[in-house]
Tab-separated table of C-alpha atoms in Angstrom:
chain	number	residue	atom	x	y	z
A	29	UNK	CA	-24.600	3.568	-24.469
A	30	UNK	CA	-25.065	1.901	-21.032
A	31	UNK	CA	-25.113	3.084	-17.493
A	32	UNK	CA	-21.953	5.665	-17.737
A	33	UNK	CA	-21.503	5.900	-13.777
A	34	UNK	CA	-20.129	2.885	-12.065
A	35	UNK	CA	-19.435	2.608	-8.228
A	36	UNK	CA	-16.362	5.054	-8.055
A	37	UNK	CA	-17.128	7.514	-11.411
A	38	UNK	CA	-16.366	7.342	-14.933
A	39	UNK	CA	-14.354	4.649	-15.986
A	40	UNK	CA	-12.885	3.011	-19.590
A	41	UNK	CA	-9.737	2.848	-21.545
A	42	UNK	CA	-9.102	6.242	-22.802
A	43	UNK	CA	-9.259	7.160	-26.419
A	44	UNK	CA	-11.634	4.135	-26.815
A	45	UNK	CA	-14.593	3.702	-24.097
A	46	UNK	CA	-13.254	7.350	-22.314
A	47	UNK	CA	-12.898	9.334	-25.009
A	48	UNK	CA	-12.327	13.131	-25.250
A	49	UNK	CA	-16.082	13.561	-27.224
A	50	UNK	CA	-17.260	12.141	-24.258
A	51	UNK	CA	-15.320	13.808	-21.121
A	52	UNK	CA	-16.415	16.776	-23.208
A	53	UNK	CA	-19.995	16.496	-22.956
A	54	UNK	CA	-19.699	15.490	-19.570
A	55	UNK	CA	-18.195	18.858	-18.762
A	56	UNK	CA	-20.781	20.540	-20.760
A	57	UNK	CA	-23.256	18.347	-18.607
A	58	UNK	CA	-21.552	18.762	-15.299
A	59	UNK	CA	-21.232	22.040	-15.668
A	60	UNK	CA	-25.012	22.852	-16.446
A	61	UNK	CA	-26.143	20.603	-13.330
A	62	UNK	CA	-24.116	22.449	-11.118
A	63	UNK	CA	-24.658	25.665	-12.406
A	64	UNK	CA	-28.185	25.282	-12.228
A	65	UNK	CA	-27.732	24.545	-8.173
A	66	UNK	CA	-25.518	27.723	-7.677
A	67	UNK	CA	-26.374	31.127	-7.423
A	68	UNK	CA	-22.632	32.532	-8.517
A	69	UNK	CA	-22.959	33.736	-12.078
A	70	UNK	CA	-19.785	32.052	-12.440
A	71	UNK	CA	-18.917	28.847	-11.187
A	72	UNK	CA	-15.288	27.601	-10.190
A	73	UNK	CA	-14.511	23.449	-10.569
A	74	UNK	CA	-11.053	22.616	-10.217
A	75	UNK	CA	-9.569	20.104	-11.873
A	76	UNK	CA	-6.429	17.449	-11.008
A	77	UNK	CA	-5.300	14.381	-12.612
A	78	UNK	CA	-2.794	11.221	-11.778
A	79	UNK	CA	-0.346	10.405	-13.814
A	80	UNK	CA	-1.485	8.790	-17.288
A	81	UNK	CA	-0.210	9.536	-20.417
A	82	UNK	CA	-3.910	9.956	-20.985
A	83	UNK	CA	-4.717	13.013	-18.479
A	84	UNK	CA	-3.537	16.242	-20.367
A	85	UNK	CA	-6.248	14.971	-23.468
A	86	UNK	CA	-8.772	14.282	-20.724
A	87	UNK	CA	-8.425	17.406	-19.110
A	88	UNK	CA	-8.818	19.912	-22.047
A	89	UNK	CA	-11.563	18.242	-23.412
A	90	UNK	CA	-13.153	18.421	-19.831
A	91	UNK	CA	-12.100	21.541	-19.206
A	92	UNK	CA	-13.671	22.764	-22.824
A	93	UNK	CA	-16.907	21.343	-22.108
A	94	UNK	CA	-17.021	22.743	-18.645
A	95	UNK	CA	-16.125	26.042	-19.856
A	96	UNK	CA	-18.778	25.836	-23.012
A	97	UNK	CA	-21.275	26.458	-20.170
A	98	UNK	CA	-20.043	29.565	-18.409
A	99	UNK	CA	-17.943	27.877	-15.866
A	100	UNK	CA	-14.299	28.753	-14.902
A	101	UNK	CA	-11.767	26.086	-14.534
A	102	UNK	CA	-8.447	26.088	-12.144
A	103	UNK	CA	-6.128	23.656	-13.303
A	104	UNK	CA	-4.185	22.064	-10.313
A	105	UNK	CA	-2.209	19.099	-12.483
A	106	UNK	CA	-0.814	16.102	-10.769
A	107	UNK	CA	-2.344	15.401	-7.717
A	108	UNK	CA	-3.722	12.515	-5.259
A	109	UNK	CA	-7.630	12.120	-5.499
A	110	UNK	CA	-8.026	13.289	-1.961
A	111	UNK	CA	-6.094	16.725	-2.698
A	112	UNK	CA	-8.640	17.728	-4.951
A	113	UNK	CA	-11.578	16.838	-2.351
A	114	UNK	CA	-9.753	18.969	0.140
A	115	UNK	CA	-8.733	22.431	-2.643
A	116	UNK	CA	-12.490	22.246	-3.339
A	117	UNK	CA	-13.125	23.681	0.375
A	118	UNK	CA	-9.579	25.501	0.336
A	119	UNK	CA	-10.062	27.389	-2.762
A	120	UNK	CA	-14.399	27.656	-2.238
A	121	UNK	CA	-14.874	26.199	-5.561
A	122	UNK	CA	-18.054	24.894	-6.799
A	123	UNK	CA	-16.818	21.070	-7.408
A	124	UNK	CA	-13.903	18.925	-8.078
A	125	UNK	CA	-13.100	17.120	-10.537
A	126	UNK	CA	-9.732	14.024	-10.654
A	127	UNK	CA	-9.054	12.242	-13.984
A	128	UNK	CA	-7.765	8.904	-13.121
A	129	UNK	CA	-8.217	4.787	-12.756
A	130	UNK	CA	-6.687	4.800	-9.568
A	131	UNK	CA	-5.266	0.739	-9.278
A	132	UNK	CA	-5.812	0.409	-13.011
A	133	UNK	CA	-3.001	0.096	-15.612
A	134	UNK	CA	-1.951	2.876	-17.443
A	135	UNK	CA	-4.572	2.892	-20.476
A	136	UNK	CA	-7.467	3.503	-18.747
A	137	UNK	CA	-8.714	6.400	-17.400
A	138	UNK	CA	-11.743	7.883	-15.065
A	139	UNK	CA	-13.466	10.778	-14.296
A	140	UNK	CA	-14.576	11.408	-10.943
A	141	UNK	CA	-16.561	14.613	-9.622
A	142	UNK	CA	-16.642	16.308	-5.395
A	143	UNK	CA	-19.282	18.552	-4.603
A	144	UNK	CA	-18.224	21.912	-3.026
A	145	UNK	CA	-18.022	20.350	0.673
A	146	UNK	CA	-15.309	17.734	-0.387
A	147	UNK	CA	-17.679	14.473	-1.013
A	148	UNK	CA	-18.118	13.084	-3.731
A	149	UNK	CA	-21.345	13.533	-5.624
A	150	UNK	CA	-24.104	11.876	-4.969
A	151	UNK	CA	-26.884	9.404	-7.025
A	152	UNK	CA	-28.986	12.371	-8.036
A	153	UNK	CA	-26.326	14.510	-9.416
A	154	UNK	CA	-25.273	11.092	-11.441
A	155	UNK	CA	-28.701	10.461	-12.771
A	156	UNK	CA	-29.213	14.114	-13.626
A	157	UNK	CA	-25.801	14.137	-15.778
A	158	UNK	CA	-26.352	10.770	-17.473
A	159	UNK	CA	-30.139	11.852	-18.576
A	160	UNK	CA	-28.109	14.266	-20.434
A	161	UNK	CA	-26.421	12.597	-22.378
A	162	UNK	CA	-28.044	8.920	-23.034
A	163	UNK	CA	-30.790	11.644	-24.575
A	164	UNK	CA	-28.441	13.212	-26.165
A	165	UNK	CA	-30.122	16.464	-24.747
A	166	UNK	CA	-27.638	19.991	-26.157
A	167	UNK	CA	-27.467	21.909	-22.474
A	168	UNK	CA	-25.358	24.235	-24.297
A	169	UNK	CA	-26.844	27.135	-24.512
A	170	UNK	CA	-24.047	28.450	-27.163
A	171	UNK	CA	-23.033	31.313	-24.869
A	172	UNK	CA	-20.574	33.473	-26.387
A	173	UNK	CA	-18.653	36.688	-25.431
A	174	UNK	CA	-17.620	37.618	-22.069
A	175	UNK	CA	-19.831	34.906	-20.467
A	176	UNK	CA	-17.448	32.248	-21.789
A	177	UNK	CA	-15.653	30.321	-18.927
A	178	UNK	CA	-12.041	30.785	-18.711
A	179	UNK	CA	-8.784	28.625	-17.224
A	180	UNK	CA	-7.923	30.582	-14.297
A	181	UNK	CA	-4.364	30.049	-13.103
A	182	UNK	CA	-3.721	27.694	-10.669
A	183	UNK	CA	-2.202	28.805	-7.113
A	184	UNK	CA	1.708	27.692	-7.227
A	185	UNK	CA	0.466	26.199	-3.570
A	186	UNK	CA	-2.251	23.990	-4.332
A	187	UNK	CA	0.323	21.122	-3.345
A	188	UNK	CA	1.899	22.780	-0.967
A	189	UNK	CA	-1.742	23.295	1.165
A	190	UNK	CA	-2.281	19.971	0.859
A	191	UNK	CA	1.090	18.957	2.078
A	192	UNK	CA	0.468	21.222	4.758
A	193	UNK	CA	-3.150	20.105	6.103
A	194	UNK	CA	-1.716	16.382	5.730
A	195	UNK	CA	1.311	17.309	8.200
A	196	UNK	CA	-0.998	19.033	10.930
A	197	UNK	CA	-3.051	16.243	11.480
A	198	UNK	CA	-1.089	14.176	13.816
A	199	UNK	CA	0.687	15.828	16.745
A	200	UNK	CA	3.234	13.307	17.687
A	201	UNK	CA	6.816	13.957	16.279
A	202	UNK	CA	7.643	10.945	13.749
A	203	UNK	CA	11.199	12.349	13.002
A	204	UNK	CA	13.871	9.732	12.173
A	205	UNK	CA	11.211	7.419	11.390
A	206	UNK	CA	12.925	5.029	8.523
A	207	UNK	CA	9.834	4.268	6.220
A	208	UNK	CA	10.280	2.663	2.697
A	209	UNK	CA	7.209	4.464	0.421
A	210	UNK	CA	5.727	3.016	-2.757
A	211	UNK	CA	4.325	5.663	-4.790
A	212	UNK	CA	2.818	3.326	-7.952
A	213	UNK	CA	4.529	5.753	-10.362
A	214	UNK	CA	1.195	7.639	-9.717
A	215	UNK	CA	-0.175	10.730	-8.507
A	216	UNK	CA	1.546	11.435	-4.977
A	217	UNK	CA	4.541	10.633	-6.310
A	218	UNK	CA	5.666	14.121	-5.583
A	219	UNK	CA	3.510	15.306	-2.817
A	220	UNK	CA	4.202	12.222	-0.818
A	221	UNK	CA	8.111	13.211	-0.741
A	222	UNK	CA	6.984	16.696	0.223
A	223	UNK	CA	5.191	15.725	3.419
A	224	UNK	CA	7.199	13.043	4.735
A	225	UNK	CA	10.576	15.364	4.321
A	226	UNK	CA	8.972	17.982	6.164
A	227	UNK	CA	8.182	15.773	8.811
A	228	UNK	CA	11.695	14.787	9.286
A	229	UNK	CA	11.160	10.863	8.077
A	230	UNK	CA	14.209	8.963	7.068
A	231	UNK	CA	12.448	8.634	3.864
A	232	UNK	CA	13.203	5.732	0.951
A	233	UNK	CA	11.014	6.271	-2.329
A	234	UNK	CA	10.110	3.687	-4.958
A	235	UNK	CA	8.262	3.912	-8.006
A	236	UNK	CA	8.259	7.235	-7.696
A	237	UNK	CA	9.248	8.292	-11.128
A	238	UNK	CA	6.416	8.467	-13.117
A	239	UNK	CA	6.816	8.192	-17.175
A	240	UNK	CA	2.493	7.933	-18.131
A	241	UNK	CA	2.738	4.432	-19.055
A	242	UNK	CA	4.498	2.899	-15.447
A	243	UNK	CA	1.521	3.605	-13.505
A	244	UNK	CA	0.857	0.942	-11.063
A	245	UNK	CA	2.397	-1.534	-13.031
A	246	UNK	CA	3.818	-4.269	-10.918
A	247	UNK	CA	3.922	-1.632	-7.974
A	248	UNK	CA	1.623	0.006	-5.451
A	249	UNK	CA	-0.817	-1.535	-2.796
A	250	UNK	CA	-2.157	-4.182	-5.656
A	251	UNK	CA	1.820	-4.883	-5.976
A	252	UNK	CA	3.722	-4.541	-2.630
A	253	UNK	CA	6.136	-7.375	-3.168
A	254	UNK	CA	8.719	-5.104	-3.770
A	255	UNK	CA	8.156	-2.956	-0.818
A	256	UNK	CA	8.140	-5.563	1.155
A	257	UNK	CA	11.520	-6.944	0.342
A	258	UNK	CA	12.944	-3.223	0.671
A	259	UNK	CA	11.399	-2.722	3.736
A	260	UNK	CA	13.060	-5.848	4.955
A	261	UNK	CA	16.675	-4.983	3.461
A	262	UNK	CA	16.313	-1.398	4.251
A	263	UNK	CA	15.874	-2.326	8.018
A	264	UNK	CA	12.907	0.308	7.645
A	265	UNK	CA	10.184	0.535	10.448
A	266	UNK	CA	7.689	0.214	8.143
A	267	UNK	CA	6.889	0.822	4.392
A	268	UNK	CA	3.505	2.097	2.843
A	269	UNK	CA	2.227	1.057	-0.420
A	270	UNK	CA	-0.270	3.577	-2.433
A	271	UNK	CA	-2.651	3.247	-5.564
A	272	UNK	CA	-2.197	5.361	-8.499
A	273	UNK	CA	-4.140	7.947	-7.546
A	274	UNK	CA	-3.254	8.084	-3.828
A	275	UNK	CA	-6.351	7.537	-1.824
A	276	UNK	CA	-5.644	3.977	-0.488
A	277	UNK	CA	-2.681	2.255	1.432
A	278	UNK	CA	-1.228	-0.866	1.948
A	279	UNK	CA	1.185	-0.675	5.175
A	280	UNK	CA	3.885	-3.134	5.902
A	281	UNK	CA	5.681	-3.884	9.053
A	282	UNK	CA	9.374	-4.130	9.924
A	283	UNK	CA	9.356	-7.472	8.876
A	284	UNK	CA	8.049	-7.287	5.621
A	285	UNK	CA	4.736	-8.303	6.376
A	286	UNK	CA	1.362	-7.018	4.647
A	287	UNK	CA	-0.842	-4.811	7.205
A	288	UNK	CA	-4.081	-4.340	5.297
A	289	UNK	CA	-6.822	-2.287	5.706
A	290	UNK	CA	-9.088	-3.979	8.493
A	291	UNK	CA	-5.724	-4.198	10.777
A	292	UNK	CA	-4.711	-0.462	9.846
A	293	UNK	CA	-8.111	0.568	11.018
A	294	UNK	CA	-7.833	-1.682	13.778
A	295	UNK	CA	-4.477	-0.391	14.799
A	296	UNK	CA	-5.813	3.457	14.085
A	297	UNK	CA	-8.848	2.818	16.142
A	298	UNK	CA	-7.328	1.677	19.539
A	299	UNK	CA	-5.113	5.006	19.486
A	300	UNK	CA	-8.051	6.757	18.767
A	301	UNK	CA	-9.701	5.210	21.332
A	302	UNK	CA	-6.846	6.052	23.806
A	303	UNK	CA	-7.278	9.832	23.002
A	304	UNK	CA	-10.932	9.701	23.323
A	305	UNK	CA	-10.815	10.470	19.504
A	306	UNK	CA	-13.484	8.017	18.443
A	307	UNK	CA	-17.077	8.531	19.878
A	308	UNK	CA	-19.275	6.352	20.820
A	309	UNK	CA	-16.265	3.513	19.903
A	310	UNK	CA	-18.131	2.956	16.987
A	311	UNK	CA	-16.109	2.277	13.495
A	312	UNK	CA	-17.903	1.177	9.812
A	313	UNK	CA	-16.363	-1.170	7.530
A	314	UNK	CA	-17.356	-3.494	4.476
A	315	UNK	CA	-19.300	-7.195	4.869
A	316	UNK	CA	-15.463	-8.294	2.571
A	317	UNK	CA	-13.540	-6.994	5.912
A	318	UNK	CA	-11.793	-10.379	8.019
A	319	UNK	CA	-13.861	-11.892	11.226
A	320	UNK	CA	-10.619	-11.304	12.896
A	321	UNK	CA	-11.175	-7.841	12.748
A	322	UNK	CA	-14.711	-7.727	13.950
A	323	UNK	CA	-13.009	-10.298	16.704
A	324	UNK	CA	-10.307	-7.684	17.373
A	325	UNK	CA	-13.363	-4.809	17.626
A	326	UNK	CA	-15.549	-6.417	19.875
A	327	UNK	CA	-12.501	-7.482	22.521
A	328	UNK	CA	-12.019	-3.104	22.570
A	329	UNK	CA	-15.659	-3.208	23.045
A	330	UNK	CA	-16.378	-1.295	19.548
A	331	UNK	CA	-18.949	-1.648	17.684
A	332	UNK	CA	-19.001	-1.988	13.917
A	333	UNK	CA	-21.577	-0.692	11.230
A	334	UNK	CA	-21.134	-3.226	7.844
A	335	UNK	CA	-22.045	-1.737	4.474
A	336	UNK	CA	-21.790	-2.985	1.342
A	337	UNK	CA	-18.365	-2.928	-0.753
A	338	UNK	CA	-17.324	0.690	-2.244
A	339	UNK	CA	-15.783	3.640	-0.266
A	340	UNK	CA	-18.587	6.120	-0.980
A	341	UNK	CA	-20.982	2.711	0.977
A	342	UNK	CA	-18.730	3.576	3.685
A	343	UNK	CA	-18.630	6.960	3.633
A	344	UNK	CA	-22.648	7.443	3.754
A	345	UNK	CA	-22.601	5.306	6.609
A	346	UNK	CA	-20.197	7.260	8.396
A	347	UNK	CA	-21.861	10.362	7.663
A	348	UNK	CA	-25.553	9.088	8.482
A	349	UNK	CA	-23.893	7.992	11.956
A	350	UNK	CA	-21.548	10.483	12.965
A	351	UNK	CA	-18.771	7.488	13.288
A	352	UNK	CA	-15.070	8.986	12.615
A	353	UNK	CA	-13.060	6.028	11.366
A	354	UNK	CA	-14.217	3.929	8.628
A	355	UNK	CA	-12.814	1.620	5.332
A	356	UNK	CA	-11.698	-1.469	3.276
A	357	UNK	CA	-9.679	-4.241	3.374
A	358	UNK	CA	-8.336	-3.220	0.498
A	359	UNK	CA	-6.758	0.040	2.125
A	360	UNK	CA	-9.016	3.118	1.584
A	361	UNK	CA	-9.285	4.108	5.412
A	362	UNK	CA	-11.671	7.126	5.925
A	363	UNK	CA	-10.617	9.873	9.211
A	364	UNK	CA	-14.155	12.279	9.566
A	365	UNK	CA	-12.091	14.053	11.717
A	366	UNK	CA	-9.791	14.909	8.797
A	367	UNK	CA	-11.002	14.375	5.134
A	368	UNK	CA	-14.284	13.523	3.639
A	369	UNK	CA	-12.427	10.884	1.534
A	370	UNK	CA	-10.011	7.937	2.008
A	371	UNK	CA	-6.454	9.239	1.636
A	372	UNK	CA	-2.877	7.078	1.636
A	373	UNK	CA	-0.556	9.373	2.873
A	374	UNK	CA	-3.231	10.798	5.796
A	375	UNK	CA	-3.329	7.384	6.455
A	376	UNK	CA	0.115	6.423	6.766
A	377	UNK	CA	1.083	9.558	8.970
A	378	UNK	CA	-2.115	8.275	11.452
A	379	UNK	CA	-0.762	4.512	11.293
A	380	UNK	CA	2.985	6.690	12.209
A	381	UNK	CA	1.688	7.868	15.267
A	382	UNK	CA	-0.289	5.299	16.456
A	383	UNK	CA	3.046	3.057	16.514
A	384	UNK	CA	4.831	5.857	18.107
A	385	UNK	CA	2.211	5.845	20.336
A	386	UNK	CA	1.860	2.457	21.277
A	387	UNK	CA	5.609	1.831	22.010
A	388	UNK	CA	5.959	-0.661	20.278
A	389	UNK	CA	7.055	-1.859	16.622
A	390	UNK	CA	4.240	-2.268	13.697
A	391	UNK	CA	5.124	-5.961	13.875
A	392	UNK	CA	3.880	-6.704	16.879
A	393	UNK	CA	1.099	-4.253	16.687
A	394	UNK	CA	0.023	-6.094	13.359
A	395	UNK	CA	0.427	-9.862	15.532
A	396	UNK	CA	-2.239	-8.663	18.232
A	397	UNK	CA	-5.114	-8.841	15.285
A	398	UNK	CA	-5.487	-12.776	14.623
A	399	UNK	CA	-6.423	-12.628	10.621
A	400	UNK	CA	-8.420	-15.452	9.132
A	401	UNK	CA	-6.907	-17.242	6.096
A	402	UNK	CA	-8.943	-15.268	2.933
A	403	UNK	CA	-8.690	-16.098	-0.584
A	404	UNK	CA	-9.548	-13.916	-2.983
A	405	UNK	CA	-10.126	-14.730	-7.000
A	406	UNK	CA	-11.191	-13.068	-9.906
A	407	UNK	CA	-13.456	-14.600	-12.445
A	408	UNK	CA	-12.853	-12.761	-16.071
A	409	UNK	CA	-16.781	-12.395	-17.601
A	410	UNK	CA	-18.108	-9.911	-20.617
A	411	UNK	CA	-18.893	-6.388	-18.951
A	412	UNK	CA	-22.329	-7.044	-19.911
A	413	UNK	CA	-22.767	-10.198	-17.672
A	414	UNK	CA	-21.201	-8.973	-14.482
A	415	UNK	CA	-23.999	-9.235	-12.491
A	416	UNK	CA	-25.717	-12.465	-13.946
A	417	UNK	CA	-24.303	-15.014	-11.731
A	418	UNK	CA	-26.993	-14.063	-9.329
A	419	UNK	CA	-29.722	-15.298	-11.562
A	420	UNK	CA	-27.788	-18.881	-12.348
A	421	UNK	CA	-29.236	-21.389	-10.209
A	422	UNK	CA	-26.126	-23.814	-10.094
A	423	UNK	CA	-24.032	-20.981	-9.594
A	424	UNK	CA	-26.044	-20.074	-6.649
A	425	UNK	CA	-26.948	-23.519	-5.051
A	426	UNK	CA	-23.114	-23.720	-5.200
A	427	UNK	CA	-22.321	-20.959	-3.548
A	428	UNK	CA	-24.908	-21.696	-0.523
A	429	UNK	CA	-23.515	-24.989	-0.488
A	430	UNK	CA	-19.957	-23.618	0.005
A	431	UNK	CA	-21.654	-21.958	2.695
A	432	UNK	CA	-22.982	-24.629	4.695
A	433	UNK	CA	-19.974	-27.152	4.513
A	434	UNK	CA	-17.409	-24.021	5.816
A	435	UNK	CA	-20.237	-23.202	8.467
A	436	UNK	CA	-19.721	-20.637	10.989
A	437	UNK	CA	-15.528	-20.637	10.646
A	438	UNK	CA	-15.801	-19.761	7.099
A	439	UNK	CA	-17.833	-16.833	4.896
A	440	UNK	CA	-18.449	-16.661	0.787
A	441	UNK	CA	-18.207	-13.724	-0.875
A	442	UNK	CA	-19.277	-13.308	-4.842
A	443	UNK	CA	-19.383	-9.441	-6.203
A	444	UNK	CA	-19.309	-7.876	-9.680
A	445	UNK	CA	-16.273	-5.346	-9.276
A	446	UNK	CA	-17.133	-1.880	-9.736
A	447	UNK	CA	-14.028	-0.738	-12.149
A	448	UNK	CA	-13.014	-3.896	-14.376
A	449	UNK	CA	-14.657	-6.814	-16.191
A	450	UNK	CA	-14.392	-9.027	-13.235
A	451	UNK	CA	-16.817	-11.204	-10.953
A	452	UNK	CA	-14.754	-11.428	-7.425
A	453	UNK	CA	-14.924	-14.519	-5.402
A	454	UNK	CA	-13.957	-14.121	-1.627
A	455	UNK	CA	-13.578	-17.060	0.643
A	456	UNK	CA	-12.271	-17.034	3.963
A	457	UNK	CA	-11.967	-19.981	6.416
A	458	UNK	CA	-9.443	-22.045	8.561
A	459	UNK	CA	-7.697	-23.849	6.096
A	460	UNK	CA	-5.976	-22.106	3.294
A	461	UNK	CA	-6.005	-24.866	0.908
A	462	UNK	CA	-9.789	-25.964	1.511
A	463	UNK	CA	-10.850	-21.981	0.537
A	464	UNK	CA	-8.392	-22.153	-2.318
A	465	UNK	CA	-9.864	-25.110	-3.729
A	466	UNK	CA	-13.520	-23.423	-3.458
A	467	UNK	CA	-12.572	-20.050	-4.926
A	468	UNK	CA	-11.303	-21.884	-8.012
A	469	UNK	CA	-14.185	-24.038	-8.168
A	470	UNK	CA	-16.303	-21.111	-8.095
A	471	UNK	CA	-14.599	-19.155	-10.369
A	472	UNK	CA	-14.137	-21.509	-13.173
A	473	UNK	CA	-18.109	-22.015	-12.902
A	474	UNK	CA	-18.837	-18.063	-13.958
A	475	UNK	CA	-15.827	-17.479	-16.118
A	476	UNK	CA	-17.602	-20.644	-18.175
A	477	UNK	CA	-21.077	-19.239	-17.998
A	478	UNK	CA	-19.982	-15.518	-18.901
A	479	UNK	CA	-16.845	-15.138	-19.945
């Protein structure tokens, strides 16, 4: 057994790599790390999932482990990753925990953990749970009687709370609104509809119908074809596209076009700016996000911390700075002032008002950020050999000499991915057909040395 932790959680195809022997003993293990840090006799974690056929079997087998070590479990079901990181502070529990392979197809499955403050758990809380089990080390103490954990029941309102803190954090009325929303057949499939009628929204749902096996599958932000074109017939304002488990967004404007994450956060941080809701006009993104939007950032006179790919890079960032606004290209946009995690729909209703705002449509919002042509490959490798390429010296030379002939116009970027068996080649530049020719290049190269 390798490293079990990976940049976002606990990740495999369930039954197989994620199986229930193992969410088991990493309740068991979870649960005794924890436990150890609290004083309560009786710890709480609550527990959601997305919308896999795999979640229920996850989830007791979880929930059996946790509860083999004293702990109580609330059960909250089918719910957007970001819900669960804001019940842990509603209900006071001890941790989170949300089952789910967020842009993944249906047969895999993860297993991701929140402290009790909302964010998600940190290195030493990993280390401590995989020492556990790579030794194979029995934490359970075999307690029996009354100081057996228990499934409390869940508050009917869990989704309605969340529903509710997403609608009070804008202030500007979005009634009327037409919006076309993508749900991925995933978790805020329901809770999305909630929030959005509530607010008034002329509201058109897709893939919202989720059967355990339809799960982000040719739908969502890694799929927004089809919102686009309904946005477009639909004569919508806008349309948002989410991930399976709801804690990135893809917008699009009213004419179909893809708004990604560096213009979202571009567009979110001029009206924050305009409220004075952004201090020290400071905002943190990834070394993957476009040089238009560092252009666009330094013409509002913002600065920009760059971390390293991953959410939870972004989020330390934001926390070791104090910044408010921070995220991805790929759509996980973080509001401080609001969540300690990225979060579509809290998204989406902040990318609402700052349109409202601005008077004018998302279109031409979008066409004030000047976007550099990127192109973005993946190279299929053995899990085992993700991280290789860095040691290949052809590989390498190549890449530097990509570097050199694109020059200052142009940027190379070569990463393992965090979540699939997958070396991903970014190159942006002027000219779309030059950068397509070198990502293919360089992805043949390491699919033939590792695949």
């Amino acid at each position: 057994m390798g490293r079990l932790f990976g940049t976002d959680g606990v990740r495999g195809i369930a039954n197989s790599e994620l199986t229930p022997e193992l969410a088991f003993k990493l309740g068991k293990a979870s649960g005794y790390v924890l436990g150890k840090k609290n004083e309560k006799e009786r710890p709480v974690f609550i527990i959601g999932k997305d919308t896999r056929i795999s979640g229920d079997m996850l989830e007791d087998a979880i929930s059996a482990g946790l509860m083999a070590t004293g702990v109580n479990v609330i059960k909250v079901g089918v719910l957007p990753t970001p819900a669960i990181a804001h019940l842990v502070r509603e209900y006071g529990a001890d941790a989170g925990i949300i089952i789910s392979a967020s842009h993944n197809s249906f047969e895999y499955s993860g297993i991701k953990f929140f402290g009790c403050e909302g964010f998600k758990l940190d290195d030493d809380f990993e280390d401590q749970v995989e020492t556990i089990l790579l030794r194979d080390i029995d934490v359970n103490s075999h307690i029996t009687g009354e100081r057996i954990g228990k499934c409390l029941d869940a508050d009917d309102e869990a989704e309605l709370r969340y529903a509710g803190f997403l609608e009070s954090t804008i202030d500007t009325a979005v009634r009327d609104t037409k919006i076309v929303v993508d749900c991925a057949n995933g978790a805020a499939s329901k809770v999305a509809k909630t929030v959005f009628d509530n607010l008034g929204v002329e509201l058109i749902l897709i893939n919202s119908n989720p059967n355990g096996l339809n799960i982000n599958e040719k739908c969502g932000s890694t799929h927004p074809e089809q919102l686009q074109k309904e946005v477009v017939e639909q004569g919508a304002a806008m349309g948002f596209a989410y991930d399976g488990d709801g804690d990135r967004v893809i917008a699009v404007d009213e004419k179909g076009r893809i708004v990604d994450g560096d213009k979202i956060m571009c567009i979110c941080a001029d009206m924050m700016i305009a409220r004075n809701e952004l201090p020290e006009k400071c905002v943190t993104a990834t070394e993957m996000s476009n040089a238009g939007f560092f252009k666009h950032m330094k013409e509002k006179e913002c600065t920009v911390d760059v971390t390293q790919v991953g959410d939870r890079y972004v989020l330390e960032k934001m926390l070791e700075t104090g910044c408010m606004l921070g995220g991805e290209q790929s759509g996980h946009v973080i509001f401080l002032n609001h969540a300690t995690t990225g979060d579509g729909i809290l998204t989406s209703l902040q990318f609402m008002q700052a349109v409202k705002l601005s008077g004018k449509t998302a279109s031409q919002l979008s066409d004030e950020i000047k976007i550099y042509p990127q192109v973005l490959k993946n190279a299929r490798v053995r899990e085992e050999n993700k991280g290789n390429f860095t040691k290949d010296a052809e590989i390498m030379n190549r890449i530097e000499e990509i570097r050199n002939e694109l020059g200052e116009s142009g940027k190379v970027f070569v990463r393992p991915s965090g979540t699939e068996s997958l070396v991903r080649v970014m190159i942006e530049g002027e000219d779309t057909e030059v950068i397509t020719g070198y990502a293919q290049e360089l992805t043949r190269l390491i699919t033939k040395r590792f695949s």
